[in-house]
Amino acid sequence: MTLAQRALERLEGWPDLTAAPASCGTGHALRSALNEIVHLHSGHEADVHLTSRAIRRFSGNLAESTAIRVVPGSRWVTVRLDCDTDVDLLMSLVSMALQAHQAWPSSASPAPSECNFLRVTVLPWP
């Protein structure tokens, strides 16, 4: 079982999330009542949909992690899942995304940007 599959199993148990196909057409998504929150594109990568406000607030913390890729102008953060700690990081980001979207519903902000799938180049791990 891949780390993304383990993360998906854990997240599917969260009461605020519902499984759905990813709107980008690749992989699985989990969504809240208002927004897609996470896309799991491969066995080792996930995109988390944050608000612009959350990304600005936590930009320093996001930049410190080698598992996270931030694409300028995107409200999606890519998490590279290489170990169990990365899955825990993903869980924290999904929780943060749920809270951010509840505090700032999409009706109060522009339509969500496309996820980072195929926008981020992740180099293979040695």
PDB file of N, CA, C and O in Angstrom, residues 7 11-12 15 19 22 26-27 31-32 43 52 62 68 83 91 94 98-99 104 106-107 112-113:
ATOM      1  N   ALA A   7      -3.031   7.558   3.340  1.00  0.00           N
ATOM      2  CA  ALA A   7      -3.597   8.874   3.644  1.00  0.00           C
ATOM      3  C   ALA A   7      -5.070   8.927   3.233  1.00  0.00           C
ATOM      4  O   ALA A   7      -5.910   9.423   3.993  1.00  0.00           O
ATOM      5  N   LEU A  11      -8.208   9.771   5.635  1.00  0.00           N
ATOM      6  CA  LEU A  11      -9.030  10.948   5.362  1.00  0.00           C
ATOM      7  C   LEU A  11     -10.478  10.593   5.045  1.00  0.00           C
ATOM      8  O   LEU A  11     -11.387  11.376   5.338  1.00  0.00           O
ATOM      9  N   GLU A  12     -10.710   9.444   4.464  1.00  0.00           N
ATOM     10  CA  GLU A  12     -12.083   9.036   4.154  1.00  0.00           C
ATOM     11  C   GLU A  12     -12.915   8.851   5.419  1.00  0.00           C
ATOM     12  O   GLU A  12     -14.140   8.915   5.363  1.00  0.00           O
ATOM     13  N   PRO A  15     -15.411  13.061   9.048  1.00  0.00           N
ATOM     14  CA  PRO A  15     -16.825  13.332   8.764  1.00  0.00           C
ATOM     15  C   PRO A  15     -17.068  14.507   7.819  1.00  0.00           C
ATOM     16  O   PRO A  15     -18.100  14.549   7.154  1.00  0.00           O
ATOM     17  N   ALA A  19     -15.389  11.435  -0.594  1.00  0.00           N
ATOM     18  CA  ALA A  19     -14.568  11.027  -1.730  1.00  0.00           C
ATOM     19  C   ALA A  19     -15.277  11.370  -3.039  1.00  0.00           C
ATOM     20  O   ALA A  19     -16.500  11.280  -3.152  1.00  0.00           O
ATOM     21  N   ALA A  22     -11.170  13.530  -8.813  1.00  0.00           N
ATOM     22  CA  ALA A  22     -10.500  14.836  -8.832  1.00  0.00           C
ATOM     23  C   ALA A  22     -10.970  15.633 -10.055  1.00  0.00           C
ATOM     24  O   ALA A  22     -11.057  15.089 -11.160  1.00  0.00           O
ATOM     25  N   THR A  26      -7.347  13.479 -12.757  1.00  0.00           N
ATOM     26  CA  THR A  26      -6.357  12.470 -12.394  1.00  0.00           C
ATOM     27  C   THR A  26      -6.385  12.214 -10.900  1.00  0.00           C
ATOM     28  O   THR A  26      -6.184  13.134 -10.105  1.00  0.00           O
ATOM     29  N   GLY A  27      -6.646  10.969 -10.520  1.00  0.00           N
ATOM     30  CA  GLY A  27      -6.578  10.583  -9.119  1.00  0.00           C
ATOM     31  C   GLY A  27      -7.884  10.768  -8.377  1.00  0.00           C
ATOM     32  O   GLY A  27      -8.957  10.911  -8.962  1.00  0.00           O
ATOM     33  N   ARG A  31     -13.548  16.110  -0.740  1.00  0.00           N
ATOM     34  CA  ARG A  31     -14.113  17.445  -0.738  1.00  0.00           C
ATOM     35  C   ARG A  31     -14.972  17.681   0.481  1.00  0.00           C
ATOM     36  O   ARG A  31     -15.498  16.743   1.059  1.00  0.00           O
ATOM     37  N   SER A  32     -15.072  18.938   0.841  1.00  0.00           N
ATOM     38  CA  SER A  32     -16.004  19.354   1.889  1.00  0.00           C
ATOM     39  C   SER A  32     -17.313  19.691   1.190  1.00  0.00           C
ATOM     40  O   SER A  32     -17.442  19.538  -0.028  1.00  0.00           O
ATOM     41  N   GLY A  43       0.843   7.662  -5.991  1.00  0.00           N
ATOM     42  CA  GLY A  43       1.126   7.012  -4.724  1.00  0.00           C
ATOM     43  C   GLY A  43       1.991   7.828  -3.796  1.00  0.00           C
ATOM     44  O   GLY A  43       2.117   7.510  -2.617  1.00  0.00           O
ATOM     45  N   SER A  52      -5.835  31.640  -0.040  1.00  0.00           N
ATOM     46  CA  SER A  52      -4.685  32.549  -0.191  1.00  0.00           C
ATOM     47  C   SER A  52      -4.248  33.086   1.160  1.00  0.00           C
ATOM     48  O   SER A  52      -3.051  33.216   1.441  1.00  0.00           O
ATOM     49  N   LEU A  62       5.638  26.688   5.479  1.00  0.00           N
ATOM     50  CA  LEU A  62       5.557  25.880   4.265  1.00  0.00           C
ATOM     51  C   LEU A  62       6.899  25.832   3.544  1.00  0.00           C
ATOM     52  O   LEU A  62       7.313  24.787   3.048  1.00  0.00           O
ATOM     53  N   ILE A  68       7.129  19.977   0.879  1.00  0.00           N
ATOM     54  CA  ILE A  68       6.090  20.856   0.338  1.00  0.00           C
ATOM     55  C   ILE A  68       6.625  21.679  -0.824  1.00  0.00           C
ATOM     56  O   ILE A  68       7.731  22.205  -0.779  1.00  0.00           O
ATOM     57  N   CYS A  83       7.484   9.502   3.415  1.00  0.00           N
ATOM     58  CA  CYS A  83       7.574   8.777   4.681  1.00  0.00           C
ATOM     59  C   CYS A  83       6.302   9.040   5.500  1.00  0.00           C
ATOM     60  O   CYS A  83       5.490   9.895   5.136  1.00  0.00           O
ATOM     61  N   MET A  91      -2.072  15.372   6.776  1.00  0.00           N
ATOM     62  CA  MET A  91      -3.268  15.418   7.634  1.00  0.00           C
ATOM     63  C   MET A  91      -3.412  16.806   8.270  1.00  0.00           C
ATOM     64  O   MET A  91      -4.515  17.360   8.327  1.00  0.00           O
ATOM     65  N   VAL A  94      -4.570  19.286   5.600  1.00  0.00           N
ATOM     66  CA  VAL A  94      -5.981  19.086   5.261  1.00  0.00           C
ATOM     67  C   VAL A  94      -6.860  19.680   6.357  1.00  0.00           C
ATOM     68  O   VAL A  94      -7.852  20.353   6.075  1.00  0.00           O
ATOM     69  N   LEU A  98      -9.527  22.689   5.752  1.00  0.00           N
ATOM     70  CA  LEU A  98     -10.939  22.637   6.136  1.00  0.00           C
ATOM     71  C   LEU A  98     -11.314  23.850   6.982  1.00  0.00           C
ATOM     72  O   LEU A  98     -12.334  24.501   6.742  1.00  0.00           O
ATOM     73  N   GLN A  99     -10.481  24.165   7.951  1.00  0.00           N
ATOM     74  CA  GLN A  99     -10.748  25.316   8.813  1.00  0.00           C
ATOM     75  C   GLN A  99     -10.718  26.622   8.017  1.00  0.00           C
ATOM     76  O   GLN A  99     -11.574  27.505   8.206  1.00  0.00           O
ATOM     77  N   TRP A 104     -13.491  31.200   5.516  1.00  0.00           N
ATOM     78  CA  TRP A 104     -13.559  32.049   4.331  1.00  0.00           C
ATOM     79  C   TRP A 104     -14.194  31.248   3.197  1.00  0.00           C
ATOM     80  O   TRP A 104     -13.503  30.773   2.308  1.00  0.00           O
ATOM     81  N   SER A 106     -15.997  29.856  -0.188  1.00  0.00           N
ATOM     82  CA  SER A 106     -15.687  30.200  -1.575  1.00  0.00           C
ATOM     83  C   SER A 106     -16.593  31.280  -2.133  1.00  0.00           C
ATOM     84  O   SER A 106     -16.228  31.977  -3.063  1.00  0.00           O
ATOM     85  N   SER A 107     -17.789  31.461  -1.567  1.00  0.00           N
ATOM     86  CA  SER A 107     -18.666  32.518  -2.050  1.00  0.00           C
ATOM     87  C   SER A 107     -18.062  33.902  -1.792  1.00  0.00           C
ATOM     88  O   SER A 107     -18.413  34.871  -2.448  1.00  0.00           O
ATOM     89  N   PRO A 112     -11.920  28.737  -7.249  1.00  0.00           N
ATOM     90  CA  PRO A 112     -10.636  28.122  -6.937  1.00  0.00           C
ATOM     91  C   PRO A 112      -9.786  27.909  -8.180  1.00  0.00           C
ATOM     92  O   PRO A 112     -10.296  27.665  -9.263  1.00  0.00           O
ATOM     93  N   SER A 113      -8.498  28.042  -7.988  1.00  0.00           N
ATOM     94  CA  SER A 113      -7.570  27.803  -9.076  1.00  0.00           C
ATOM     95  C   SER A 113      -7.438  26.306  -9.307  1.00  0.00           C
ATOM     96  O   SER A 113      -7.836  25.499  -8.480  1.00  0.00           O
TER      97      SER A 113
END
